[in-house]
mmCIF file of C-alpha atoms in Angstrom:
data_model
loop_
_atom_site.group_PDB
_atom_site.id
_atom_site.type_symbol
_atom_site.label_atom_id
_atom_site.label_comp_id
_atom_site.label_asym_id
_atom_site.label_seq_id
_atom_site.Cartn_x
_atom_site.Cartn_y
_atom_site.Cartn_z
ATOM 1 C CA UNK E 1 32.210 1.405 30.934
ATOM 2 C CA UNK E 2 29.623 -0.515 28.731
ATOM 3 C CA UNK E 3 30.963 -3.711 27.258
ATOM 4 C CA UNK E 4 31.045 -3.860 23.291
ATOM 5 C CA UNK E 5 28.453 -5.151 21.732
ATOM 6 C CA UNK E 6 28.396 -8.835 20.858
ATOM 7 C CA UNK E 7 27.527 -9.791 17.241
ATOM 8 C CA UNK E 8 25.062 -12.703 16.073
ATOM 9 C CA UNK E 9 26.530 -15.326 15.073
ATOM 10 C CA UNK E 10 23.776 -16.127 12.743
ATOM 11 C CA UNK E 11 24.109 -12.724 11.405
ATOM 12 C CA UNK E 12 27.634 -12.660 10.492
ATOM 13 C CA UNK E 13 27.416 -16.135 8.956
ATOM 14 C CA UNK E 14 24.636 -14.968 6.672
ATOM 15 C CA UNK E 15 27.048 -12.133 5.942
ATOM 16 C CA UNK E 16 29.934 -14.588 5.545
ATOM 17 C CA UNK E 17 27.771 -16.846 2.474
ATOM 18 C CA UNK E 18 26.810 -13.755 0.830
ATOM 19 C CA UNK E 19 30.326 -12.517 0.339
ATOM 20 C CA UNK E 20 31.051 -15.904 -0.845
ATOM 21 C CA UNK E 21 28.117 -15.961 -3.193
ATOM 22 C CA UNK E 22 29.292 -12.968 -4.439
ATOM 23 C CA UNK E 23 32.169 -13.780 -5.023
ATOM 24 C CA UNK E 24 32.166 -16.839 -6.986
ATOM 25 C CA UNK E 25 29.280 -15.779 -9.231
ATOM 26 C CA UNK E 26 31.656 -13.348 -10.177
ATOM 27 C CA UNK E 27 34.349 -16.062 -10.935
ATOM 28 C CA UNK E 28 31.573 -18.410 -12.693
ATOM 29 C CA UNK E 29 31.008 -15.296 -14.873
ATOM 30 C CA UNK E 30 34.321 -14.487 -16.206
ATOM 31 C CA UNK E 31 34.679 -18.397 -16.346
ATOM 32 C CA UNK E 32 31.365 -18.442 -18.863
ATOM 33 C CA UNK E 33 33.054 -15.578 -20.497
ATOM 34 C CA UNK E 34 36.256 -17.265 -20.752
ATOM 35 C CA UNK E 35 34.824 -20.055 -22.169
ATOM 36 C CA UNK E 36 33.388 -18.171 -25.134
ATOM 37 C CA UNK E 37 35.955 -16.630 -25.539
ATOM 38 C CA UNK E 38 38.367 -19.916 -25.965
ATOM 39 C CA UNK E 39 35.926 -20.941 -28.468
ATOM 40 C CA UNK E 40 36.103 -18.125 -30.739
ATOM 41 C CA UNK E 41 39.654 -18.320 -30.946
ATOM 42 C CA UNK E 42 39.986 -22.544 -31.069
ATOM 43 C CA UNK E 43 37.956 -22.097 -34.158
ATOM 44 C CA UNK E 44 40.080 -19.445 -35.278
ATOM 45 C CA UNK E 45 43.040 -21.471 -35.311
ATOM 46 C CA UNK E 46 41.025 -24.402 -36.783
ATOM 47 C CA UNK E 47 40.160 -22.568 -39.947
ATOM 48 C CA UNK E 48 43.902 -21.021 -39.843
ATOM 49 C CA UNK E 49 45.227 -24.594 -39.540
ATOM 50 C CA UNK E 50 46.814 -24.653 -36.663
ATOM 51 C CA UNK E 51 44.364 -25.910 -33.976
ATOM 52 C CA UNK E 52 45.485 -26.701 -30.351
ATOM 53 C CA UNK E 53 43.673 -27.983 -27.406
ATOM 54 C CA UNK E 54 40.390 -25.902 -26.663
ATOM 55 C CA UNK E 55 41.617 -26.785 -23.049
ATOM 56 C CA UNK E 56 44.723 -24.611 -24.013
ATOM 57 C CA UNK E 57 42.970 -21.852 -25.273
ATOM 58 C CA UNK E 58 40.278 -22.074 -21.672
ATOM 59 C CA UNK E 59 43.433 -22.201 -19.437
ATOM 60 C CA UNK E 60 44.957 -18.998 -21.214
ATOM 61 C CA UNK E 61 42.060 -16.983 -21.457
ATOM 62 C CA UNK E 62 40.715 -18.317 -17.602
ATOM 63 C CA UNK E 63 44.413 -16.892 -16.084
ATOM 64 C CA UNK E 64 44.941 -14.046 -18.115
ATOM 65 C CA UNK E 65 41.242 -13.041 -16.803
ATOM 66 C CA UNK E 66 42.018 -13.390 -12.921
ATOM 67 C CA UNK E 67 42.752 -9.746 -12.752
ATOM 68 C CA UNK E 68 38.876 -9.168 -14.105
ATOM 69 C CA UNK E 69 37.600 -11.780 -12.070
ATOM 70 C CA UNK E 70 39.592 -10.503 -8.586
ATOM 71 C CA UNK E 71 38.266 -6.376 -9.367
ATOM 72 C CA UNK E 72 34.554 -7.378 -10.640
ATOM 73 C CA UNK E 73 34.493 -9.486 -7.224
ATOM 74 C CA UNK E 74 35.769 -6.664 -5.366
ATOM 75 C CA UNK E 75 33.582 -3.895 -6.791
ATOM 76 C CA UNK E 76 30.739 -6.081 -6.136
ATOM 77 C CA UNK E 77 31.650 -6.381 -2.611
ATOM 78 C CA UNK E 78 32.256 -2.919 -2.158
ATOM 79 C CA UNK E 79 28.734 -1.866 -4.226
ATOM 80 C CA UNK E 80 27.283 -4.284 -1.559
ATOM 81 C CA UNK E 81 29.062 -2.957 1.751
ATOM 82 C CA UNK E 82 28.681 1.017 0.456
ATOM 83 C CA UNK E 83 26.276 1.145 -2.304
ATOM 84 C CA UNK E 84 25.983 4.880 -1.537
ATOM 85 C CA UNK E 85 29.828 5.352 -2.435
ATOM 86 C CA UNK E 86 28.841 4.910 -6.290
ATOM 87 C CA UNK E 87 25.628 7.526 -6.317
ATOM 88 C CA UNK E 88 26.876 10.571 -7.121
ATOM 89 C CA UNK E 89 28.846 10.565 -10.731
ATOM 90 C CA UNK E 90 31.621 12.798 -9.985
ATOM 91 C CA UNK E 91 32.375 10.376 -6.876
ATOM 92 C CA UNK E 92 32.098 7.152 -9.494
ATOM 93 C CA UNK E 93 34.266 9.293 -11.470
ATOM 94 C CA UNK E 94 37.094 9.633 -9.264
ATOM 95 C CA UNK E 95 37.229 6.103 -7.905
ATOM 96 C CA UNK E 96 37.342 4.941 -11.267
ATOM 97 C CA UNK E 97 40.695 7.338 -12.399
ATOM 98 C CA UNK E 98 42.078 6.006 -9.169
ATOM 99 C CA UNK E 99 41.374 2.236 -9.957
ATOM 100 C CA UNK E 100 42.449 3.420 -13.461
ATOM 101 C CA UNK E 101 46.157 4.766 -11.944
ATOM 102 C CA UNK E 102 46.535 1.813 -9.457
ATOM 103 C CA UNK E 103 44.750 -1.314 -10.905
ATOM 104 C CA UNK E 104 45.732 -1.456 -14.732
ATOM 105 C CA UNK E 105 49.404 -1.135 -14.645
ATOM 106 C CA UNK E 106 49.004 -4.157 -11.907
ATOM 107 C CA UNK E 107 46.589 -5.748 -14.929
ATOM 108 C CA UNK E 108 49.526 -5.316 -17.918
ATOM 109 C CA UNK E 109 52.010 -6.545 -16.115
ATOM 110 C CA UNK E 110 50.367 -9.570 -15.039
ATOM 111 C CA UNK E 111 49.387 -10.332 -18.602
ATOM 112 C CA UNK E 112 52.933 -9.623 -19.529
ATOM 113 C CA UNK E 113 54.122 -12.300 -17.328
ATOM 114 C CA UNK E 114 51.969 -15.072 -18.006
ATOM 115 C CA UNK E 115 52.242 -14.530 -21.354
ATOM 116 C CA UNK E 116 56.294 -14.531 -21.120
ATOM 117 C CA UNK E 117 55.842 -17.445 -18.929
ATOM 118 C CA UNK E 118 53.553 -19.223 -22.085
ATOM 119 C CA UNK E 119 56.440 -18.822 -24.062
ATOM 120 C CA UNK E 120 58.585 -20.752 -21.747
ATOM 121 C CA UNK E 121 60.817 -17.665 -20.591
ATOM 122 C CA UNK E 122 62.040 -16.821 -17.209
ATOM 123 C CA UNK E 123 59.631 -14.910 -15.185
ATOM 124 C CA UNK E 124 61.192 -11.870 -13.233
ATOM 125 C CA UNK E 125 60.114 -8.197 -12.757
ATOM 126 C CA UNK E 126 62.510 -6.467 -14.684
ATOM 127 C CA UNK E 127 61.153 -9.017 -17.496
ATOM 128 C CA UNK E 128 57.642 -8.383 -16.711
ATOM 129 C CA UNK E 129 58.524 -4.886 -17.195
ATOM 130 C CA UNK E 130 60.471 -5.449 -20.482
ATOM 131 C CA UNK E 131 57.443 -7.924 -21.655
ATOM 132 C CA UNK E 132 54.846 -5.023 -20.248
ATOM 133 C CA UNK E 133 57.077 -2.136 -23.061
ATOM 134 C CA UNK E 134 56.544 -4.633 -25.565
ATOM 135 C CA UNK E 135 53.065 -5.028 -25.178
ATOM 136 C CA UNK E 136 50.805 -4.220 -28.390
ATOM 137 C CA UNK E 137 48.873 -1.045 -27.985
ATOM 138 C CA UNK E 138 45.629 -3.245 -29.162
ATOM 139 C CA UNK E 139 45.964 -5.380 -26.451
ATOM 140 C CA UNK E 140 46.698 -2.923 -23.540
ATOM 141 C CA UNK E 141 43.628 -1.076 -24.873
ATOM 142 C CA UNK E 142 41.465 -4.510 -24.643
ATOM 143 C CA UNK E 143 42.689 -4.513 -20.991
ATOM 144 C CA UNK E 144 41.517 -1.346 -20.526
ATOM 145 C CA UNK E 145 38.410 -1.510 -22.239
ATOM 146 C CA UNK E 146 37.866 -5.156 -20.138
ATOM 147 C CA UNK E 147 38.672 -3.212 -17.356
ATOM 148 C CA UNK E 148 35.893 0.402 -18.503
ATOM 149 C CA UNK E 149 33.216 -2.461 -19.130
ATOM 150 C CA UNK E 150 33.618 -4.185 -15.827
ATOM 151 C CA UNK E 151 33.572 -1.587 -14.045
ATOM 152 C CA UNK E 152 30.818 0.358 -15.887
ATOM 153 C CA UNK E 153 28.659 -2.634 -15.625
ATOM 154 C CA UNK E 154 29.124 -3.065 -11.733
ATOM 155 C CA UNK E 155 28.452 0.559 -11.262
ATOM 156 C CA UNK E 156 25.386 0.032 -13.308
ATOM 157 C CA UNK E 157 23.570 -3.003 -12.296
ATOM 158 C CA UNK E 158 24.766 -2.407 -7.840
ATOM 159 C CA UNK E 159 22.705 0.881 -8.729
ATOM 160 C CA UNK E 160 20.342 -1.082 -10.474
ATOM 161 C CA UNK E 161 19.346 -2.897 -7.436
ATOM 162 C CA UNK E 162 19.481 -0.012 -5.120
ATOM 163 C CA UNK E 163 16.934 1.695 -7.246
ATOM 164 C CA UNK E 164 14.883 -1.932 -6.738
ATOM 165 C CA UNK E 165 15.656 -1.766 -3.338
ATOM 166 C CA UNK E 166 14.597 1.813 -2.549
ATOM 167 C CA UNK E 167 11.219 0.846 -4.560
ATOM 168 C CA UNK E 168 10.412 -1.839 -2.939
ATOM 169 C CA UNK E 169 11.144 -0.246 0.531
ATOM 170 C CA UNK E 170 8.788 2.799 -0.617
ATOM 171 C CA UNK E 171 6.105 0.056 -1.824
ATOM 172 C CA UNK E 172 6.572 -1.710 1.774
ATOM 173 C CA UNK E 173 5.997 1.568 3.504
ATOM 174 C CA UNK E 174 3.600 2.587 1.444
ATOM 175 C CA UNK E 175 1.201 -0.706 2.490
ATOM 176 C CA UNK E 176 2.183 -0.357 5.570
ATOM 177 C CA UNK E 177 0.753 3.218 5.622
ATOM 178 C CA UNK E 178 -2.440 1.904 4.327
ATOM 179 C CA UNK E 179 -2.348 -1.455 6.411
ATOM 180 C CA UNK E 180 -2.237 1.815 9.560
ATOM 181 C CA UNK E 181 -4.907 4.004 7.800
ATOM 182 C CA UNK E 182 -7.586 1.363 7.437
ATOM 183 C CA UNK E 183 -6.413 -0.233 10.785
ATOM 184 C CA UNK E 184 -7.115 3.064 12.046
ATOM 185 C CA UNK E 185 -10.836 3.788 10.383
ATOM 186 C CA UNK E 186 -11.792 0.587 11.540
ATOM 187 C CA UNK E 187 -11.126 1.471 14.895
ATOM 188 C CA UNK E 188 -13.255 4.742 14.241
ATOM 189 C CA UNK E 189 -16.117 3.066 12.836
ATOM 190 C CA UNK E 190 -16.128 1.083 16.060
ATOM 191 C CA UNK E 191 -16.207 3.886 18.405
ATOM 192 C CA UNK E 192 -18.782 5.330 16.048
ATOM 193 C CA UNK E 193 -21.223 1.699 16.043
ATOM 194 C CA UNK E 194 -20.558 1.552 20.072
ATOM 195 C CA UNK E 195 -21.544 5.590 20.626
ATOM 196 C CA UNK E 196 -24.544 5.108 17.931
ATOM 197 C CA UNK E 197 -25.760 1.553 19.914
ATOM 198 C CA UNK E 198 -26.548 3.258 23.447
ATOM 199 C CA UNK E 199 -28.013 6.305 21.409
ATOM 200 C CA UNK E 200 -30.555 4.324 19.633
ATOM 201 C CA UNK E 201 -31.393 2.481 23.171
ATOM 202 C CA UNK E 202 -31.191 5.969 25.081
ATOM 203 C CA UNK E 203 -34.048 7.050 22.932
ATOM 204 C CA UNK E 204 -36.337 3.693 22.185
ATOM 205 C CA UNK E 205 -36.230 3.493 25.837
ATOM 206 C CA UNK E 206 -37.811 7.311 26.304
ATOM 207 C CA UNK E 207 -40.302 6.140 23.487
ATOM 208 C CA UNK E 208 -41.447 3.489 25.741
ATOM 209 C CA UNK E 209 -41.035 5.243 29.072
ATOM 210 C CA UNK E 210 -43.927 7.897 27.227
ATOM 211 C CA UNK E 211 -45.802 5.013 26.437
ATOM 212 C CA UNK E 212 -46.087 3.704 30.319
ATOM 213 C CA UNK E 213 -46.953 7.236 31.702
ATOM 214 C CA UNK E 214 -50.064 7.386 29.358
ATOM 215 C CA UNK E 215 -50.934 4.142 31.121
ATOM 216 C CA UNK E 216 -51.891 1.684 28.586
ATOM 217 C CA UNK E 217 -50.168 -1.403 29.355
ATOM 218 C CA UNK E 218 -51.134 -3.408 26.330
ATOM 219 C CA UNK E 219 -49.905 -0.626 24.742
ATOM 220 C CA UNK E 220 -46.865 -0.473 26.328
ATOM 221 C CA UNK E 221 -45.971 -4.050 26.073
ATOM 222 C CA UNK E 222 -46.563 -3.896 22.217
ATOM 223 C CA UNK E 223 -43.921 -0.926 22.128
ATOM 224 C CA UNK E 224 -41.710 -3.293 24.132
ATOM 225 C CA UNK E 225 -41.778 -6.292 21.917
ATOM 226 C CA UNK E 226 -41.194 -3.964 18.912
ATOM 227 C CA UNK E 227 -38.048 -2.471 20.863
ATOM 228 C CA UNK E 228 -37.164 -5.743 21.511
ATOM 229 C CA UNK E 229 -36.971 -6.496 17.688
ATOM 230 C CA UNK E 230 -35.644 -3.277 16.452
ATOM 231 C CA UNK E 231 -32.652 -3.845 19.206
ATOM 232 C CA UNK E 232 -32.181 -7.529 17.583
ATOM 233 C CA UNK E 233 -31.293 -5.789 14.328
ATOM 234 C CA UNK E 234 -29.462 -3.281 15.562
ATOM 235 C CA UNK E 235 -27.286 -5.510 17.609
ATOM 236 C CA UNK E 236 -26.973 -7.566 14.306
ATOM 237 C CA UNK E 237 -26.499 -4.975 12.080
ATOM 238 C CA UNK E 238 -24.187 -3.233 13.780
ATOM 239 C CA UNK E 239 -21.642 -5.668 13.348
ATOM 240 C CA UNK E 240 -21.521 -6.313 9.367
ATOM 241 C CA UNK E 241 -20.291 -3.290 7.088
ATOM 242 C CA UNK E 242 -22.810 -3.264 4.765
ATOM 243 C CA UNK E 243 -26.529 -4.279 5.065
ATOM 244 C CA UNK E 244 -29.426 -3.432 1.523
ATOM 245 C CA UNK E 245 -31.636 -0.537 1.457
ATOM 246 C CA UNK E 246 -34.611 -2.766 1.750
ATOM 247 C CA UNK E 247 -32.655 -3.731 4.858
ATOM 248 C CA UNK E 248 -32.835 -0.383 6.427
ATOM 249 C CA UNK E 249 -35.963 0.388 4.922
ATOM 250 C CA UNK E 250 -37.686 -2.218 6.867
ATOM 251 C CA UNK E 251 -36.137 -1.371 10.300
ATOM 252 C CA UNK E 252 -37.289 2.435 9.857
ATOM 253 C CA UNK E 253 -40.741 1.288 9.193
ATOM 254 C CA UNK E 254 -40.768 -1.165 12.112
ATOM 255 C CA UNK E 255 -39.077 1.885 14.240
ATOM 256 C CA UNK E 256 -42.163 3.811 12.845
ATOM 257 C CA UNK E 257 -44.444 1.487 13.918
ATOM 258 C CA UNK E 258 -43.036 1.744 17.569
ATOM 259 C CA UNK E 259 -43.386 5.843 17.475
ATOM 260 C CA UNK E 260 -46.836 5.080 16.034
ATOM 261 C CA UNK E 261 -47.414 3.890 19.309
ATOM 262 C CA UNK E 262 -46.900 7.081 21.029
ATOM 263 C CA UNK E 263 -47.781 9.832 18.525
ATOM 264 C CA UNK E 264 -50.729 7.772 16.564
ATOM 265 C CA UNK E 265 -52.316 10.058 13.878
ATOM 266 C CA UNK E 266 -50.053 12.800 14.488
ATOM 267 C CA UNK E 267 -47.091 10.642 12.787
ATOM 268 C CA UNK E 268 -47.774 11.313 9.167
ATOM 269 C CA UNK E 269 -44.496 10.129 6.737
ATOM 270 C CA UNK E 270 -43.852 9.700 3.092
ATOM 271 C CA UNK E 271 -41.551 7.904 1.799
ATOM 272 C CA UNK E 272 -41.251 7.632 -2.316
ATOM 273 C CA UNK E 273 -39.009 6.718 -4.530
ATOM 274 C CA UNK E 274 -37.816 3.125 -3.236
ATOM 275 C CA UNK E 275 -37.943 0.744 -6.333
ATOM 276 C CA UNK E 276 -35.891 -2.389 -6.537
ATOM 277 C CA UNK E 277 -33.053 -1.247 -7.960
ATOM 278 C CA UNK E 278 -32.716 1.778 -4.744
ATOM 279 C CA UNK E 279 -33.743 -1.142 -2.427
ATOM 280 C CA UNK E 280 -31.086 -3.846 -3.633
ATOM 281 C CA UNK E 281 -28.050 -1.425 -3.201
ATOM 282 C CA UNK E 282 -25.928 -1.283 0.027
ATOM 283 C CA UNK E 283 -25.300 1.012 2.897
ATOM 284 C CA UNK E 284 -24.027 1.182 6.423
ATOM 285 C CA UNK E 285 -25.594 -0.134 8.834
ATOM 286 C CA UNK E 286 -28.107 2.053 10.972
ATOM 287 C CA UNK E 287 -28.056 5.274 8.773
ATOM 288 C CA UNK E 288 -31.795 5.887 7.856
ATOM 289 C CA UNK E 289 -33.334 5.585 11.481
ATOM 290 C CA UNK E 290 -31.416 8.314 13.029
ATOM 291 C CA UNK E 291 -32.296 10.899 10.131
ATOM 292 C CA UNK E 292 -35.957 9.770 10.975
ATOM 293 C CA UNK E 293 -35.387 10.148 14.641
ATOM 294 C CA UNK E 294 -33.911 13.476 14.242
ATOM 295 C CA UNK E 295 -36.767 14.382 12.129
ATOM 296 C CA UNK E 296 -39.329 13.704 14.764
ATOM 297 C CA UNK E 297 -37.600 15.542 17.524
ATOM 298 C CA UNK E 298 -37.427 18.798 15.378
ATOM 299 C CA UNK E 299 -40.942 17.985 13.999
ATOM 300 C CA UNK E 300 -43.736 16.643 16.489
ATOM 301 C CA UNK E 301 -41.718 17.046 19.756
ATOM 302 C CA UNK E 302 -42.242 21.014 18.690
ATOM 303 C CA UNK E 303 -46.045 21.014 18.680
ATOM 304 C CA UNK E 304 -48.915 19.356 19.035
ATOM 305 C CA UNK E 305 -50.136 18.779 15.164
ATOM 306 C CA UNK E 306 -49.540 16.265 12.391
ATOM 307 C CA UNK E 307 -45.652 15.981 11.159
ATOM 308 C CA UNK E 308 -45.034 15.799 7.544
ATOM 309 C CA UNK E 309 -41.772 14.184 7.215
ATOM 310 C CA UNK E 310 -41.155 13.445 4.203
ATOM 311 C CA UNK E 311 -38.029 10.502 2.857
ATOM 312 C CA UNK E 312 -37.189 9.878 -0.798
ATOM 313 C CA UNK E 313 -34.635 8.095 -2.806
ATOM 314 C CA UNK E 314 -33.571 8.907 -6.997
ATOM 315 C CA UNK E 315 -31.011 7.431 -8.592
ATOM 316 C CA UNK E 316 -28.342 10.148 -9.865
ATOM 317 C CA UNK E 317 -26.146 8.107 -12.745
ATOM 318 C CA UNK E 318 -23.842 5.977 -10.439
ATOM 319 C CA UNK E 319 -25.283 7.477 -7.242
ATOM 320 C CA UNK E 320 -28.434 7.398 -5.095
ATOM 321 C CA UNK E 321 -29.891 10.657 -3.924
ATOM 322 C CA UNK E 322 -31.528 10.165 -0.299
ATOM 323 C CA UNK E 323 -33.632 13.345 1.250
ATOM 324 C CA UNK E 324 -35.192 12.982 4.643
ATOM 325 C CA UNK E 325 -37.163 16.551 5.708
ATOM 326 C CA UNK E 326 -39.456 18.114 7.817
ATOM 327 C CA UNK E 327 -41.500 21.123 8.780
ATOM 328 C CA UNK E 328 -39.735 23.722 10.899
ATOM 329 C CA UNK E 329 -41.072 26.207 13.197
ATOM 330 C CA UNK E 330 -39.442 29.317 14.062
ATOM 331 C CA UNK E 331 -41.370 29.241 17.326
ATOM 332 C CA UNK E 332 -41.355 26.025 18.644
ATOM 333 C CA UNK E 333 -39.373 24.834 21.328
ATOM 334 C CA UNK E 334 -35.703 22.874 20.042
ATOM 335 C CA UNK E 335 -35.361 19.519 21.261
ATOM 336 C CA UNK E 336 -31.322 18.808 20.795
ATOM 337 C CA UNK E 337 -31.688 15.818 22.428
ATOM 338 C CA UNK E 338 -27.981 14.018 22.242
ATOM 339 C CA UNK E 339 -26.805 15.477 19.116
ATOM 340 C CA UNK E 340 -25.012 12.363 17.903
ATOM 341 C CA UNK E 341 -26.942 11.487 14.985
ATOM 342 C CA UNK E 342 -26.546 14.014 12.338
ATOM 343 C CA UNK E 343 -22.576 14.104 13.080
ATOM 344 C CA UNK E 344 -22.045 10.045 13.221
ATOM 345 C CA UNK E 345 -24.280 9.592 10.102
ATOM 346 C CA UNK E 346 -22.114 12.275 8.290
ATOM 347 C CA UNK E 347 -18.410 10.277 9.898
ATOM 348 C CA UNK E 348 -19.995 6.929 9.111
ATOM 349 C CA UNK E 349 -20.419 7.873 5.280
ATOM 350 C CA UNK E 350 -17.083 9.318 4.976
ATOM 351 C CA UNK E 351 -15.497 5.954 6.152
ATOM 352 C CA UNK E 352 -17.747 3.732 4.088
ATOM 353 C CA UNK E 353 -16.824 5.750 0.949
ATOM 354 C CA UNK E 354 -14.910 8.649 0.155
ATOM 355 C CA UNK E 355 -17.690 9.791 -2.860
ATOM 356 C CA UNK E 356 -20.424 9.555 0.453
ATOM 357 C CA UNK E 357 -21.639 13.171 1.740
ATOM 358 C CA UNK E 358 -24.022 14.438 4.084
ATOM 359 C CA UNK E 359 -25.323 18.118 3.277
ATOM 360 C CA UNK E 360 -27.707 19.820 5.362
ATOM 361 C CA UNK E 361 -29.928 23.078 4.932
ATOM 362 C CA UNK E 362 -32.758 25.235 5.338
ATOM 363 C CA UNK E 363 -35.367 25.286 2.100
ATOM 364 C CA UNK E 364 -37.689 27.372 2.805
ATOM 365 C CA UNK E 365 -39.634 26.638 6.109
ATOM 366 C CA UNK E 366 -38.009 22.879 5.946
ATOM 367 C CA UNK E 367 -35.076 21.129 7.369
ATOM 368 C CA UNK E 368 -33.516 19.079 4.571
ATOM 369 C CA UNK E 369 -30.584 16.108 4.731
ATOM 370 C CA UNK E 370 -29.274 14.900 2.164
ATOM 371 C CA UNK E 371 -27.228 12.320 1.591
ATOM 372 C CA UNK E 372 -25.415 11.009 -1.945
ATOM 373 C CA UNK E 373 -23.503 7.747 -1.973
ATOM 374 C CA UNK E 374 -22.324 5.395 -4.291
ATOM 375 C CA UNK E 375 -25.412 3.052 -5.505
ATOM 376 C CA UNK E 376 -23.946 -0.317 -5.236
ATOM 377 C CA UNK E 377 -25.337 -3.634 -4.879
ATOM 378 C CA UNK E 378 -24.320 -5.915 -2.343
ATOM 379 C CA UNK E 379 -22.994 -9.336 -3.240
#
C-alpha cells in the first residue's frame, strides 16, 4: 500500500496567508464601509440636534455588519477554493435561495439582539425572537438587500477574475505556442543551411575536379582560390538570417567566375534589372547561386553550345520580382544532379517570410523560376 502523499509545507503556508488575506480585506472593507456609513448618520444627528460620539455610531454600524463581513469572507473563500461552483446561473441561483433560507434569518436575529442589547435589555432567544417580530420591514429589507449586494458583487468580481485568469492562461499558451513554432523553424532552417552547405561544396568541388582533368594547373589553382573564397562566404553567410542583394549578387558573379573557368565562352548570362534600390534589400542567405547552378546543369551540361541564362530583378509595389531561366532541350540528356536546390530555396523562403514563393514553369522552350518576396531593406 502506497503511503499518502506528503504536502509542502511551503505550499500550504502560501495557502494559509492567502486565506488570511482574504479574509481581512474583506473585514477592512465592510470596516471602510462602516465608517461611511457612521458618518452619514453622526451628521444626521448633528443637524437633528442630537449628536453622539461618531465612535458610537462606528461601533454600531462595525457590529451590526459582522454578519456581512463573516458571509462576504466566506463567499470569497469559497469563489477562491471552487470558482467553478458559481459559473453556471441556475447553480448561482440555487446557492443563493439556500444562503437566502439559512443565512438571513441568522442575520435578523443577530441585529435584533444587539440592538435590544443597545437599549440596555436582557439578551435571550425568546427576546431575540420577540425583538426579530418587531423588526421594521425597512430594515429587514436593508438586510436583505446588504445581503443581494454582497453576494451579487462576490459572484461578480470571483468571475471577474476567472475570466482574467482564463485570458491570461490562453495568452500564456498562446506564446508559448509561438515561443514552440519559431523554436521549431529555426531548427528547420538549420537542417536546411547544414543540407545546402555540403551541396554547394559537393558541386564546387566537381567544378574543380573538371578543371584538373583538362590539365591546366594554373588553371586549376585559380578555380581553387576562387572556391576557397566563395566557401568563406558561404560559411559566413550561412550563419546570419539575412544578408543584401548586392550581397548575393556578388557571390553569384564570383561563383560565375569559377564556372568561367571550366565552360569559358560557352557561359553566356544576363543579368538586368539590379539598381540600388533591388540591391539594398534583404534576403536569405545563399538563394541566388543555387538557381544559377541549377540553371547550368539543365543548360550547358545538356550540350555542347553557348547557354543563355538569363537573371532579372523588378520591383512589384512592396515586392521584388526575381526570374532566373534558361534554354531547354527536349533532347538533351537531364542532369538531376542532387535535387536539393530548387526544394530548399522554395522551404528557405517560406520560413523567411510567409508572403515569399517560389513558382516554377515551362514558357515556351524555357525553364523559368520565379521567386516574389517582400522587398525590404536591411538595417
Amino acid at each position: 500500500m502506497n503511503p499518502p502523499p506528503i504536502s509542502n509545507p511551503t505550499v500550504a503556508l502560501a495557502a494559509w496567508r492567502s486565506r488570511i488575506h482574504t479574509i481581512l480585506t474583506n473585514v477592512l472593507a465592510w470596516t471602510g464601509i462602516c465608517a461611511a456609513g457612521a458618518l452619514a448618520s453622526y451628521n444626521d444627528h448633528v443637524r437633528a440636534g442630537a449628536p453622539e460620539s461618531y465612535l458610537n455610531y462606528f461601533e454600531r454600524w462595525w457590529v451590526f455588519h459582522v454578519p456581512m463581513m463573516i458571509f462576504s469572507a466566506g463567499l470569497s473563500l469559497a469563489l477562491t477554493r471552487w470558482p467553478a461552483l458559481f459559473d453556471s446561473k441556475r447553480r448561482a441561483t440555487l446557492i443563493y435561495a439556500g444562503l437566502l433560507l439559512l443565512f438571513l434569518p441568522g442575520e435578523w436575529l443577530f441585529v435584533a439582539a444587539v440592538s435590544l442589547h443597545n437599549k440596555g435589555g436582557g439578551v435571550t432567544l425568546h427576546s431575540a425572537w420577540q425583538a426579530l417580530l418587531g423588526m421594521s420591514k425597512f430594515d429587514g429589507f436593508t438586510e436583505f438587500a446588504w445581503m443581494t449586494g454582497t453576494f451579487l458583487t462576490m459572484v461578480a468580481m470571483g468571475n471577474w477574475r476567472r475570466a482574467k485568469a482564463r485570458e491570461l492562461a490562453w495568452q500564456r499558451s498562446q506564446t508559448d505556442n509561438l515561443n514552440l513554432r519559431l523554436a521549431l523553424e529555426q531548427q528547420r532552417m538549420l537542417s536546411l543551411r547544414a543540407q545546402l552547405e555540403p551541396h554547394f561544396i559537393f558541386n564546387a568541388l566537381n567544378a574543380i575536379s573538371a578543371l584538373v582533368r583538362t590539365g591546366d594547373k594554373s588553371v586549376a589553382l585559380t578555380g581553387i582560390s576562387r572556391l576557397s573564397d566563395l566557401l568563406r562566404y558561404a560559411l559566413s553567410a550561412s550563419l546570419r538570417d539575412t544578408v543584401t542583394i548586392a550581397e548575393e549578387l556578388q557571390f553569384v558573379r564570383d561563383y560565375l567566375a569559377l564556372q568561367a573557368l571550366r565552360y569559358g565562352e560557352r557561359l553566356q548570362i544576363h543579368i538586368e534589372g539590379d539598381d540600388d534600390v533591388v540591391q539594398g534589400g534583404d534576403c536569405p542567405p545563399l538563394l541566388l547561386q543555387p538557381l544559377i547552378e541549377n540553371a547550368l546543369r539543365h543548360d550547358l551540361d545538356c550540350h555542347g553550345g553557348s547557354s543563355d541564362i538569363r537573371l532579372s530583378f523588378a520591383r512589384s509595389g512592396k515586392d521584388v520580382l526575381i526570374n532566373v531561366s534558361n534554354p531547354v532541350s527536349r533532347h538533351a540528356s537531364p542532369n538531376p544532379g542532387m535535387g536539393l536546390g530548387l526544394h530548399n530555396t522554395r522551404l528557405r523562403l517560406k520560413l523567411s517570410s510567409a508572403a515569399a514563393s517560389l513558382h516554377t514553369e515551362l514558357r515556351a522552350d524555357r525553364f523559368l523560376v520565379e521567386i516574389r518576396m517582400p522587398l525590404t531593406v536591411a538595417d
